[in-house]
PDB file of C-alpha atoms in Angstrom:
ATOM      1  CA  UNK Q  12      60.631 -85.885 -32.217  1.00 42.00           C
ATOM      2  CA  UNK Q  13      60.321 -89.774 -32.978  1.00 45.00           C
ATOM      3  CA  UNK Q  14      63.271 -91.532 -34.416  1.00 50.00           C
ATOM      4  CA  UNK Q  15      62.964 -91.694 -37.942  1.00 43.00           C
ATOM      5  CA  UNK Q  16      64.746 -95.237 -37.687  1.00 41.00           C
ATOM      6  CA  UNK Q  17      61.241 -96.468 -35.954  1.00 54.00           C
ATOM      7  CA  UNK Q  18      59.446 -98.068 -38.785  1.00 68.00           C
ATOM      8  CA  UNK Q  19      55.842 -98.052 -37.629  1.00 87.00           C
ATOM      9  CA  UNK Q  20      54.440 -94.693 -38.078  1.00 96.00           C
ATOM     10  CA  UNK Q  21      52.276 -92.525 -35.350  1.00 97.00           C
ATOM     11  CA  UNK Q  22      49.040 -94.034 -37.096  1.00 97.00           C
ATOM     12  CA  UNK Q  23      50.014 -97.214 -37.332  1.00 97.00           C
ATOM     13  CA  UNK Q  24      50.994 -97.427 -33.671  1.00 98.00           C
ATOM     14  CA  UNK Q  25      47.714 -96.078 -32.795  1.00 98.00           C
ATOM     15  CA  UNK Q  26      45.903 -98.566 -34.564  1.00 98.00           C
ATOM     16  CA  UNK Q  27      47.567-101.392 -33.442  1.00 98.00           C
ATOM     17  CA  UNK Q  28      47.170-100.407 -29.765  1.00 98.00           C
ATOM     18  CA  UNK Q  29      43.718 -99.843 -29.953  1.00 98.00           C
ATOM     19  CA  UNK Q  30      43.450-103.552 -32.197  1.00 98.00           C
ATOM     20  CA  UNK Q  31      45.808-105.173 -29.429  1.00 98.00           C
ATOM     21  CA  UNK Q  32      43.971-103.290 -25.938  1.00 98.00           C
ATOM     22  CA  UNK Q  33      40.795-104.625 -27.665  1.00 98.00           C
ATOM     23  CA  UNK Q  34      42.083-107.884 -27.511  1.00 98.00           C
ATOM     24  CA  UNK Q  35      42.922-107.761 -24.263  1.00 98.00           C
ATOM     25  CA  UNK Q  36      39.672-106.222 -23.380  1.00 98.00           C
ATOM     26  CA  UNK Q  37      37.591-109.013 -25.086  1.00 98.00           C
ATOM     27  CA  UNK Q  38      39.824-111.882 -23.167  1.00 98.00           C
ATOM     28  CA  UNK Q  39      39.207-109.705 -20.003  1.00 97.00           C
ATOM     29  CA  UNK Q  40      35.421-109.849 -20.392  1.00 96.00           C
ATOM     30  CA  UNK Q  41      35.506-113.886 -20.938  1.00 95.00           C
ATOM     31  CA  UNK Q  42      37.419-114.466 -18.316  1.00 94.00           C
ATOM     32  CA  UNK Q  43      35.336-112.793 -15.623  1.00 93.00           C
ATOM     33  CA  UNK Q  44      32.574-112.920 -17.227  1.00 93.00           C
ATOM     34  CA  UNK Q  45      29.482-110.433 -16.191  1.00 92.00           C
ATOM     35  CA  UNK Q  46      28.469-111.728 -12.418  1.00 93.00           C
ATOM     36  CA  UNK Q  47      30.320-108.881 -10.779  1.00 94.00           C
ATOM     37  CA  UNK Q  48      29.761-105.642 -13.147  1.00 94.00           C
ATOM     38  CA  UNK Q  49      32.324-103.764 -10.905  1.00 95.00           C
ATOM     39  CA  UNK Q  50      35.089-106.215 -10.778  1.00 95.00           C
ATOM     40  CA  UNK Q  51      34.396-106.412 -14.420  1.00 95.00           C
ATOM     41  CA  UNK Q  52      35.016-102.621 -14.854  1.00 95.00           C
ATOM     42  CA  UNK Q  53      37.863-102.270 -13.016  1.00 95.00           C
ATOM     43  CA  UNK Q  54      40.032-105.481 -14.166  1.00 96.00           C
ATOM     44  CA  UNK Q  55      39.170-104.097 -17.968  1.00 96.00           C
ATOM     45  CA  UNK Q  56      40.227-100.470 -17.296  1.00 96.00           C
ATOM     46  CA  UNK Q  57      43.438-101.837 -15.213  1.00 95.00           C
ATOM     47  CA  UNK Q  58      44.636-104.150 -17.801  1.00 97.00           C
ATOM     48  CA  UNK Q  59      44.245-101.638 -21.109  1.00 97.00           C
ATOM     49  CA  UNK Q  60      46.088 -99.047 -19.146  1.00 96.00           C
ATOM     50  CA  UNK Q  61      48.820-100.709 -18.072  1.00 96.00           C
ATOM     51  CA  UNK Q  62      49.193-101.894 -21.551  1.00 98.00           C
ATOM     52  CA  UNK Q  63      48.691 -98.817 -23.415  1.00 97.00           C
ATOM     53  CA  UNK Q  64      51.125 -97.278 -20.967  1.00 95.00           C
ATOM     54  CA  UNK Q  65      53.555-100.042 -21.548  1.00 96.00           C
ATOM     55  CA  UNK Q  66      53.651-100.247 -25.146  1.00 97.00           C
ATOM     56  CA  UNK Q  67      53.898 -96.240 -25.325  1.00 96.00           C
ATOM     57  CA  UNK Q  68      56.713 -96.484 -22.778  1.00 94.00           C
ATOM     58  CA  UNK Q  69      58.266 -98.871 -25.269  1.00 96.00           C
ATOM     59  CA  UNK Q  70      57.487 -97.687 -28.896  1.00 96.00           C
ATOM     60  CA  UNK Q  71      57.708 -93.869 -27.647  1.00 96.00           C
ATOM     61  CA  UNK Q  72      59.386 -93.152 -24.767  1.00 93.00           C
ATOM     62  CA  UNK Q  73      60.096 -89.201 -25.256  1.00 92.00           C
ATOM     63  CA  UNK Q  74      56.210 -88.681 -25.730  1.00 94.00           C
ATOM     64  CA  UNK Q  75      53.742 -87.931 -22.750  1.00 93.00           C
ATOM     65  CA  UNK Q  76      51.162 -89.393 -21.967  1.00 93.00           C
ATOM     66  CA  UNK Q  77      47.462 -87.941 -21.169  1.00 94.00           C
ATOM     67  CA  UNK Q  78      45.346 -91.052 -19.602  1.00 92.00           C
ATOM     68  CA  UNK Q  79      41.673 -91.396 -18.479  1.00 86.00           C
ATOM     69  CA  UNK Q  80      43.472 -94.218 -15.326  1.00 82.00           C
ATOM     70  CA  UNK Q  81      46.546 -92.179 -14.865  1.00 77.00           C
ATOM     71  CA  UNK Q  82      45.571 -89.195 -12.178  1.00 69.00           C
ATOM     72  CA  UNK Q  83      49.482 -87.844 -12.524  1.00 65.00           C
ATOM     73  CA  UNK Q  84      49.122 -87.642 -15.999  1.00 60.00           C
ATOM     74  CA  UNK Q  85      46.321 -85.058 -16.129  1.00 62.00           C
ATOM     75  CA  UNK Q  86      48.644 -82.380 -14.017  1.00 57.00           C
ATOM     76  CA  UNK Q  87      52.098 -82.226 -15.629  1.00 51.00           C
ATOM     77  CA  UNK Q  88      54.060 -85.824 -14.953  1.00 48.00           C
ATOM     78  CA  UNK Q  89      53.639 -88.890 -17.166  1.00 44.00           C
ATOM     79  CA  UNK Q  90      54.864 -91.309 -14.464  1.00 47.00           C
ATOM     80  CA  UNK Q  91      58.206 -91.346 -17.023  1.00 51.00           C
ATOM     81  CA  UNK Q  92      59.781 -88.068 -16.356  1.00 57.00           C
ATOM     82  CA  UNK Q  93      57.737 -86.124 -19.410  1.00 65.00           C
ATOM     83  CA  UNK Q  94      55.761 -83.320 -18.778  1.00 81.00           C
ATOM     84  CA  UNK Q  95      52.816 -83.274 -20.940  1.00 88.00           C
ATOM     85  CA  UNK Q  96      52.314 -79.069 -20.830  1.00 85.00           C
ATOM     86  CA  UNK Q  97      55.857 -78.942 -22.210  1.00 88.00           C
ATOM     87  CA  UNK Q  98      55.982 -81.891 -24.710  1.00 93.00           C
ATOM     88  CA  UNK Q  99      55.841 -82.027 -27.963  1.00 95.00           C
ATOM     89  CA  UNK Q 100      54.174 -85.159 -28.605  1.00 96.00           C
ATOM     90  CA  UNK Q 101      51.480 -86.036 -26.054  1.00 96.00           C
ATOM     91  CA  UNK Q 102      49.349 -89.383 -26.834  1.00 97.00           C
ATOM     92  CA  UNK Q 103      45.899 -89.011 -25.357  1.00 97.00           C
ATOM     93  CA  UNK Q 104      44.261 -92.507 -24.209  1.00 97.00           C
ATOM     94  CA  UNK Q 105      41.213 -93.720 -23.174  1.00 97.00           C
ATOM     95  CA  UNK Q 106      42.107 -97.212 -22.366  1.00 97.00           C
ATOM     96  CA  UNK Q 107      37.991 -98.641 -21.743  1.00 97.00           C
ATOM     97  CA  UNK Q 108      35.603 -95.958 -23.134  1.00 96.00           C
ATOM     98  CA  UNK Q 109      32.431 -96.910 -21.907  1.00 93.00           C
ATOM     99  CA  UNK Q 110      33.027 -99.505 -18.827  1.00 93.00           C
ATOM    100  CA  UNK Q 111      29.239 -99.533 -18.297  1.00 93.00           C
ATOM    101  CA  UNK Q 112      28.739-100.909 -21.978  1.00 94.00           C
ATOM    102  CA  UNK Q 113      31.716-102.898 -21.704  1.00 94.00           C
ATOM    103  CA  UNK Q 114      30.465-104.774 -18.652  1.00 95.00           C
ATOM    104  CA  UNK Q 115      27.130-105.616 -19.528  1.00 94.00           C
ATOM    105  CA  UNK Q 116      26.788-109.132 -21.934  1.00 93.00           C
ATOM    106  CA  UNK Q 117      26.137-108.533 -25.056  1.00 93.00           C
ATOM    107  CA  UNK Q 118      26.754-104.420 -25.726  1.00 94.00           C
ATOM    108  CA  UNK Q 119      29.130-103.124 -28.286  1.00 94.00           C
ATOM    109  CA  UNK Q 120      28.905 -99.443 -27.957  1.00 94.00           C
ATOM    110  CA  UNK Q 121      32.266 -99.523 -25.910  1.00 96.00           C
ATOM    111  CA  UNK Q 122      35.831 -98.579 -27.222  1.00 97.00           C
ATOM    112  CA  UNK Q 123      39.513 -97.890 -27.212  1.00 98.00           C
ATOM    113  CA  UNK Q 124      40.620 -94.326 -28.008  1.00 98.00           C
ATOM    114  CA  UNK Q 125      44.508 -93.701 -28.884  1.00 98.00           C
ATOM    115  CA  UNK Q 126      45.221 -90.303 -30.277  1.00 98.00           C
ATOM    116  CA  UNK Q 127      48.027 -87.979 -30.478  1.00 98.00           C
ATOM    117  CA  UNK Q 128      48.623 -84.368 -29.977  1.00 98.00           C
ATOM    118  CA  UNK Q 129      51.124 -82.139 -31.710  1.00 98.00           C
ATOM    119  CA  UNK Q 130      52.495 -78.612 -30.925  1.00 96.00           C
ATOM    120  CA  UNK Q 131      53.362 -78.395 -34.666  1.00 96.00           C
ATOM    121  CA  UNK Q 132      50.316 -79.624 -35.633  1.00 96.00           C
ATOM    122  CA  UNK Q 133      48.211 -78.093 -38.773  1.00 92.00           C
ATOM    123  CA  UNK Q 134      44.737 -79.330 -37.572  1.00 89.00           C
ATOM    124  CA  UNK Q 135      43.309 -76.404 -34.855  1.00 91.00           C
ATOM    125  CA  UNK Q 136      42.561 -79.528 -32.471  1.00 97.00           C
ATOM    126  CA  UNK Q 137      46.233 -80.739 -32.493  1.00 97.00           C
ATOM    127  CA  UNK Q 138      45.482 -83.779 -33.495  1.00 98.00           C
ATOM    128  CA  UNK Q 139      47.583 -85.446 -36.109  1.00 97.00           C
ATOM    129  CA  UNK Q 140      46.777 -89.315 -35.286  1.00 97.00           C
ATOM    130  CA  UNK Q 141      44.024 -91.440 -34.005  1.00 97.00           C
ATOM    131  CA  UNK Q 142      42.258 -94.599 -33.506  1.00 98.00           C
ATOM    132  CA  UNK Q 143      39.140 -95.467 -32.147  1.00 98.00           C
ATOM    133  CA  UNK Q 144      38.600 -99.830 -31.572  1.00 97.00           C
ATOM    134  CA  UNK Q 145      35.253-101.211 -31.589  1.00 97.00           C
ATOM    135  CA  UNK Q 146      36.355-104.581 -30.298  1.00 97.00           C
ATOM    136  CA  UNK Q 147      32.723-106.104 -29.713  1.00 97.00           C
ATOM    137  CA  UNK Q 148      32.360-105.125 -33.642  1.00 95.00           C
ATOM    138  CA  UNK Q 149      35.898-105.935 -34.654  1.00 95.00           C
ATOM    139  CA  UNK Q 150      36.503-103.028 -36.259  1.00 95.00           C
ATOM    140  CA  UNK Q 151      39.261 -99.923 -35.960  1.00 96.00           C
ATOM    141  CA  UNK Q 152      38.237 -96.976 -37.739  1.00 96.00           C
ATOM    142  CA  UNK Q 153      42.098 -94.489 -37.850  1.00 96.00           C
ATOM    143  CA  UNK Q 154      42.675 -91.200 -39.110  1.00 96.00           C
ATOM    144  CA  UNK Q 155      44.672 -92.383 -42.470  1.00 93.00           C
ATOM    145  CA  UNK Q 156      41.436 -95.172 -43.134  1.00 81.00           C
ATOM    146  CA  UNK Q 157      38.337 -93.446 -41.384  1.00 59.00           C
ATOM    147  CA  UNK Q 158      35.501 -94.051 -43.173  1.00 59.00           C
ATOM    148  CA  UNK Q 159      33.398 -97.487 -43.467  1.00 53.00           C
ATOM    149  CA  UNK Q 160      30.458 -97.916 -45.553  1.00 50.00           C
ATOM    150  CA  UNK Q 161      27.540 -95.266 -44.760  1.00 52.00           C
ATOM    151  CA  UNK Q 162      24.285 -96.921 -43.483  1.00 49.00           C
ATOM    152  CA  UNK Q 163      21.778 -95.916 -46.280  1.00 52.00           C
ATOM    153  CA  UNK Q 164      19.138 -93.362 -44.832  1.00 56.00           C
ATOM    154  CA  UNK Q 165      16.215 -94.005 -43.144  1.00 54.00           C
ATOM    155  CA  UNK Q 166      13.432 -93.718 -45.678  1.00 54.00           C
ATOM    156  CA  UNK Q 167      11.309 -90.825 -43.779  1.00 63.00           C
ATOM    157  CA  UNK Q 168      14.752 -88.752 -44.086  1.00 73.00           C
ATOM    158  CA  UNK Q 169      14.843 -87.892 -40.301  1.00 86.00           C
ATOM    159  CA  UNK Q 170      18.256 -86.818 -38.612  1.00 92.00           C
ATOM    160  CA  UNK Q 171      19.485 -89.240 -36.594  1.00 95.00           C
ATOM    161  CA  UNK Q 172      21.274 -87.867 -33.448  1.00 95.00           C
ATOM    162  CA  UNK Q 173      23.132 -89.618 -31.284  1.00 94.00           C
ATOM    163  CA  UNK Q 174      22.019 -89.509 -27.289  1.00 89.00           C
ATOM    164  CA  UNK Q 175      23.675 -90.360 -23.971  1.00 83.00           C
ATOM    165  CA  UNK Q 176      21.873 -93.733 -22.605  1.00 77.00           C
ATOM    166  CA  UNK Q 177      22.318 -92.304 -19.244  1.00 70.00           C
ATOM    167  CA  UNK Q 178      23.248 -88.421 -18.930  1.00 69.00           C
ATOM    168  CA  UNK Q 179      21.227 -86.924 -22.186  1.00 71.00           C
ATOM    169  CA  UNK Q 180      21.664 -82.873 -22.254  1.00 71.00           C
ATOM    170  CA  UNK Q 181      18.612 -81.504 -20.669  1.00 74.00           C
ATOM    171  CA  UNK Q 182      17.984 -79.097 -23.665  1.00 81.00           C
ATOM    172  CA  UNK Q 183      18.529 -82.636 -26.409  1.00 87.00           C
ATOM    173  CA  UNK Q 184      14.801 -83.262 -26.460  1.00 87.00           C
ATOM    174  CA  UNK Q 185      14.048 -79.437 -27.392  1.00 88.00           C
ATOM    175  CA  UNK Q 186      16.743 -79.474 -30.043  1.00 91.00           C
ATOM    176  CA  UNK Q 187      15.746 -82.956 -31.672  1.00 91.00           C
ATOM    177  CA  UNK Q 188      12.103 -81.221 -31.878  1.00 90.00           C
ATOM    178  CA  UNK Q 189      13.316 -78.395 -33.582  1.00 90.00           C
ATOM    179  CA  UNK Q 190      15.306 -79.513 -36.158  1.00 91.00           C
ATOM    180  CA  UNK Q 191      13.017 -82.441 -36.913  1.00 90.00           C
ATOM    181  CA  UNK Q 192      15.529 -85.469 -35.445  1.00 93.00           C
ATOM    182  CA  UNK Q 193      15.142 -88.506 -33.997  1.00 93.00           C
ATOM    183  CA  UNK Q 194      17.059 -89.390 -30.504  1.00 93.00           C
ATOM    184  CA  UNK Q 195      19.222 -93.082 -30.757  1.00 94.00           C
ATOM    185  CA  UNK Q 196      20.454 -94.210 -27.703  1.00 92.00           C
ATOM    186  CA  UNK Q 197      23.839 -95.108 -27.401  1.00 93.00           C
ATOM    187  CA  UNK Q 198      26.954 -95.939 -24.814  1.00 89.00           C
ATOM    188  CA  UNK Q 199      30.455 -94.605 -25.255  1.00 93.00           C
ATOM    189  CA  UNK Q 200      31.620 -91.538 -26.656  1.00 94.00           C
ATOM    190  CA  UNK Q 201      33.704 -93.218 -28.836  1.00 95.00           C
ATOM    191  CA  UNK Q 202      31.050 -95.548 -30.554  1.00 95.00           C
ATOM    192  CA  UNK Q 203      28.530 -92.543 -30.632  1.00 96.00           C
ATOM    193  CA  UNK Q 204      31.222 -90.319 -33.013  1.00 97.00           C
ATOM    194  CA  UNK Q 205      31.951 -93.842 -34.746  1.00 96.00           C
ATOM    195  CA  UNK Q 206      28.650 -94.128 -35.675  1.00 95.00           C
ATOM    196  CA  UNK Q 207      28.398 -90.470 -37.026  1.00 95.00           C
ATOM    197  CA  UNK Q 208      31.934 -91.600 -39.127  1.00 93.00           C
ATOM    198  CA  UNK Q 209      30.124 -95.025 -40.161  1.00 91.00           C
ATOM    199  CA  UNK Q 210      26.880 -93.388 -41.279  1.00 90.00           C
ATOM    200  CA  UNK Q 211      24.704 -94.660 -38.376  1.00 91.00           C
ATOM    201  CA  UNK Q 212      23.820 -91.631 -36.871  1.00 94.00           C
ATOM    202  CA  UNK Q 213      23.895 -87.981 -38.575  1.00 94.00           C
ATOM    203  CA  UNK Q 214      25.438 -86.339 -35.492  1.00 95.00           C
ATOM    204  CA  UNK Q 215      26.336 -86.649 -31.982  1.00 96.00           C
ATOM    205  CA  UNK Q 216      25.941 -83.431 -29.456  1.00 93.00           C
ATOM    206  CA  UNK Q 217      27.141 -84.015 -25.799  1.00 91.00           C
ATOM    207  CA  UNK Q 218      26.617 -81.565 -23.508  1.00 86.00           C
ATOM    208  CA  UNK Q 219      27.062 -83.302 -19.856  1.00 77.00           C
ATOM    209  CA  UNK Q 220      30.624 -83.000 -19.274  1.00 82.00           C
ATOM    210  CA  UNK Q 221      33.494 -84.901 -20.849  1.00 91.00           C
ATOM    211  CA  UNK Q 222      37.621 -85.391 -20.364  1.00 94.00           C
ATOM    212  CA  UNK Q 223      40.085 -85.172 -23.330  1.00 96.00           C
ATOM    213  CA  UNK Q 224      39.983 -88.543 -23.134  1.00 96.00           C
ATOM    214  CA  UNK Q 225      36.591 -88.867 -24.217  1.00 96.00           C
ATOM    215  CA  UNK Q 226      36.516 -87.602 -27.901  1.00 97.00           C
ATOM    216  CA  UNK Q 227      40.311 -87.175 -29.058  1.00 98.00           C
ATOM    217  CA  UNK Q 228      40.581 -90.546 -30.636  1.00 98.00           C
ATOM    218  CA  UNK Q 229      36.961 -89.962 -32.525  1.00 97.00           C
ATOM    219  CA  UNK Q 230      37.522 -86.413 -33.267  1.00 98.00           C
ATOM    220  CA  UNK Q 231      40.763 -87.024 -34.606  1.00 97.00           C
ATOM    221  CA  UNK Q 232      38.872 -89.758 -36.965  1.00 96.00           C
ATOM    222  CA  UNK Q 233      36.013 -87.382 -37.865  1.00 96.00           C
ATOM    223  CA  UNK Q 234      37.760 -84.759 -38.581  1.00 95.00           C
ATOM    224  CA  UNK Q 235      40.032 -86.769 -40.670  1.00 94.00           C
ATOM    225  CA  UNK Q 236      36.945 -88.305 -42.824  1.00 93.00           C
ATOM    226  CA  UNK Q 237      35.677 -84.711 -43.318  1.00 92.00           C
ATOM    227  CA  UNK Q 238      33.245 -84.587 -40.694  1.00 94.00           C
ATOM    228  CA  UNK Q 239      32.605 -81.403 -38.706  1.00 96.00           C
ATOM    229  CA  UNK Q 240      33.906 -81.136 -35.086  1.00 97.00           C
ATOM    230  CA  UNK Q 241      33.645 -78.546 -32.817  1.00 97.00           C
ATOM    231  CA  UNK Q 242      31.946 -77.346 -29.197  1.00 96.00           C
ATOM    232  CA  UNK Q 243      28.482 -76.581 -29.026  1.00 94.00           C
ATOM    233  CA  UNK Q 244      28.904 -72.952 -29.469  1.00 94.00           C
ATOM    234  CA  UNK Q 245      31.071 -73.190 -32.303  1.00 95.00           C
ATOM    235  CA  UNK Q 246      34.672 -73.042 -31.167  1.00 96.00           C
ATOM    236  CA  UNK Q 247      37.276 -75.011 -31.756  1.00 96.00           C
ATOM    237  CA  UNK Q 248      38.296 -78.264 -29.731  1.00 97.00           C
ATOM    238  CA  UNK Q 249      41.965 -77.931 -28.684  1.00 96.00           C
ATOM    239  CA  UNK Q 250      43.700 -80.189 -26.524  1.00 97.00           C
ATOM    240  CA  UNK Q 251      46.528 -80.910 -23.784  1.00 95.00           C
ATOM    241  CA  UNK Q 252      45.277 -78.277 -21.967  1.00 93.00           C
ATOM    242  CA  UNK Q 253      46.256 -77.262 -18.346  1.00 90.00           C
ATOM    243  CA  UNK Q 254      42.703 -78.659 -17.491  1.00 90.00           C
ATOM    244  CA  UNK Q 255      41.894 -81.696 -19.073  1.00 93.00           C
ATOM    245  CA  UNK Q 256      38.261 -81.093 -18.697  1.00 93.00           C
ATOM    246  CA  UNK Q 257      36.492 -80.835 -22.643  1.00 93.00           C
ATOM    247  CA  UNK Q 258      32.505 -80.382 -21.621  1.00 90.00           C
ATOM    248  CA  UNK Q 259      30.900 -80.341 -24.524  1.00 92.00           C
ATOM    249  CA  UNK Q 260      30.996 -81.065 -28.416  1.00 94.00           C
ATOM    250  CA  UNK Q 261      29.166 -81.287 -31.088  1.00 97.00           C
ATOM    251  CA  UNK Q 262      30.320 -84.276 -34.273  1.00 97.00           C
ATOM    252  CA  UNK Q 263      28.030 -83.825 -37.543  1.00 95.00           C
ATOM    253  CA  UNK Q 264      27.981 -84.399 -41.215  1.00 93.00           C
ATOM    254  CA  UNK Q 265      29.428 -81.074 -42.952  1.00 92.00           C
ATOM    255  CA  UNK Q 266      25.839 -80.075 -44.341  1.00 91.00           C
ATOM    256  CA  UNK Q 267      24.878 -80.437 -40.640  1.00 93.00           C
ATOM    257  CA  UNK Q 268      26.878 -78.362 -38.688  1.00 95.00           C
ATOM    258  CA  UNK Q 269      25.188 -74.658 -39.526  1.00 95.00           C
ATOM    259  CA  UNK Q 270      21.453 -75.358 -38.987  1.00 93.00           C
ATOM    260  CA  UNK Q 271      23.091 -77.512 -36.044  1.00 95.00           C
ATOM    261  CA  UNK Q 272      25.108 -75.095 -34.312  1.00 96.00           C
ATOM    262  CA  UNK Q 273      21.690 -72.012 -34.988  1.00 95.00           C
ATOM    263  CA  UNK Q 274      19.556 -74.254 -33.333  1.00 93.00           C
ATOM    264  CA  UNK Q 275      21.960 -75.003 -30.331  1.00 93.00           C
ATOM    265  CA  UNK Q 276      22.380 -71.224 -30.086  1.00 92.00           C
ATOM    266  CA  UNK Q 277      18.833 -71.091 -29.755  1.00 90.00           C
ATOM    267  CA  UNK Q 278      18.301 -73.827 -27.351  1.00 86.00           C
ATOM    268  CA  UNK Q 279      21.129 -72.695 -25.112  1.00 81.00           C
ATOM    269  CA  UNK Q 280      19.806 -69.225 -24.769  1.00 80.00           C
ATOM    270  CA  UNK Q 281      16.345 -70.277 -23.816  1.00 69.00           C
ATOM    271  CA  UNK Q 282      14.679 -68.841 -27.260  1.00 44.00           C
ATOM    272  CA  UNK Q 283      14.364 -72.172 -29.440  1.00 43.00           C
ATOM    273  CA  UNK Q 284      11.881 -72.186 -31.755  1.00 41.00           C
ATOM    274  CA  UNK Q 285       8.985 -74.980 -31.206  1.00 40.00           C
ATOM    275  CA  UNK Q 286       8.360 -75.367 -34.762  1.00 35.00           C
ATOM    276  CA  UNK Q 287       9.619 -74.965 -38.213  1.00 39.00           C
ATOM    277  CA  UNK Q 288      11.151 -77.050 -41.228  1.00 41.00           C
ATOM    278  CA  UNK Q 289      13.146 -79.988 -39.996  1.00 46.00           C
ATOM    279  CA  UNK Q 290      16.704 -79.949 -41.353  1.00 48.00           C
ATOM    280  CA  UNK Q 291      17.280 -81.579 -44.548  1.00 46.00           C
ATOM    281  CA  UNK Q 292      18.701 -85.231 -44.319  1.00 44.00           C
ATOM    282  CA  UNK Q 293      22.170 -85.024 -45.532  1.00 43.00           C
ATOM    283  CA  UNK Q 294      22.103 -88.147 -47.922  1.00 42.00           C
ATOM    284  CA  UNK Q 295      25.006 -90.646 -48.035  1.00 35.00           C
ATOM    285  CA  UNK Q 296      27.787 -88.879 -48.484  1.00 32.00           C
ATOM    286  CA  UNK Q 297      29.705 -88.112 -45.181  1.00 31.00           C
ATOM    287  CA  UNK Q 298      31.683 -85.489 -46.749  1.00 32.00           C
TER     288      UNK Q 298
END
């Protein structure tokens, strides 16, 4: 367990890594500027890691570590001598989420994620702090201060889903259709679940294959702000699993999740309806 002597708390680390690897990231992106899109990429990914890693290493050192850059890390050894399938404590980190986004001039929808895991945990996901940074928007939404003010609804009341810029679900289309929604393209996986917590968007569904990585930090903040979270089918998210691999999830406003989850039953067993009642626009409130 941490050392109760360590003043900053497990949510306050996590937001000030994902405030300071933001940072970084920014100064990354100045410096090389956007000539070379894979240079870019790769010096951005290389320098949050070995930060995150560093600072973890430092402020943490009995916790593993699950990392997107770290291909040790996703099998059983941290690099530091901590296996992550017997831990604890494991802090799962995304260090450049979204390095497409991140290396084109002018995008925000890129991120930081920095979440942790508990065996002791409470929540069903195991996730008991988090942080997702929005560095192009200066902004760090955490599990103890999730929310930001909602984006009032658009005035036809249509559900706003989040969708993959690149990799959409094949069935998102059908499922939009049915339920009466409206698609809005987006990068990462961390600013598509921000937006759900921010009032942007009504939901996110992903359905293309995802890491851990990918929506720990953001779940962790959804969940925390009272938003549902959960795979497509239903079950629960868990994490620090043997395989890292999380494939699919769906992140919705509460009022959301049952017409949600029907109509992705439907969809997924090759029975959706074609028409029908759109669902009802949730309002403002993201509880």
């Amino acid at each position: 367990m941490v050392d109760p002597t360590i003043a900053e708390s497990d949510v306050a680390l996590a937001r000030r890594l994902a405030a300071e690897a933001g940072e970084l990231l920014l100064r990354v992106r100045a410096s090389h500027g956007h000539a070379d899109p894979a240079a870019l990429k790769a010096a951005g990914d290389r320098a949050a890691h070995d930060f995150l890693r560093a600072e973890l290493a430092r402020c943490r050192p009995a916790d593993a570590v699950l990392s997107e850059e770290d291909d040790g890390s996703r099998l059983v050894d941290t690099g530091h001598g901590v296996s992550r399938r017997t831990a604890d404590r494991v802090w799962i980190v995304d260090p450049l989420d979204g390095t497409r986004e991140f290396s084109e001039q002018g995008r925000a929808d890129w991120a930081v994620h920095v979440a942790l895991w508990a065996r002791d945990a409470a929540t069903p996901h195991g996730l008991v702090a988090g942080a997702v940074g929005l560095p192009a928007q200066s902004r760090v939404l955490t599990t103890d201060d999730p929310t930001a003010p909602a984006a009032p609804a658009p005035p036809d009341g249509v559900i706003r889903l989040a969708a993959s810029r690149s990799r959409p679900p094949a069935f998102l289309a059908a499922l939009a259709g049915e339920v009466g929604a409206e698609l809005v393209p987006m990068g990462s996986a961390g600013a598509k679940i921000a937006a759900v917590v921010t009032g942007d968007v009504d939901g996110y569904v992903h359905a293309g294959g995802q890491y851990e990585w990918d929506s720990a930090a953001p779940v962790a903040v959804a969940t925390a702000a009272g938003f549902h979270a959960s795979r497509i089918d239903g079950s629960a998210l868990t994490y620090n699993e043997a395989d890292p691999r999380l494939p699919d999830l769906l992140v919705c406003r509460g009022e959301l999740a049952v017409p949600l989850l029907a109509a992705l039953r439907r969809q997924l067993a090759g029975t959706a309806v074609t028409s029908g009642s759109p669902v009802p626009h949730p309002g403002k409130d993201p509880r």
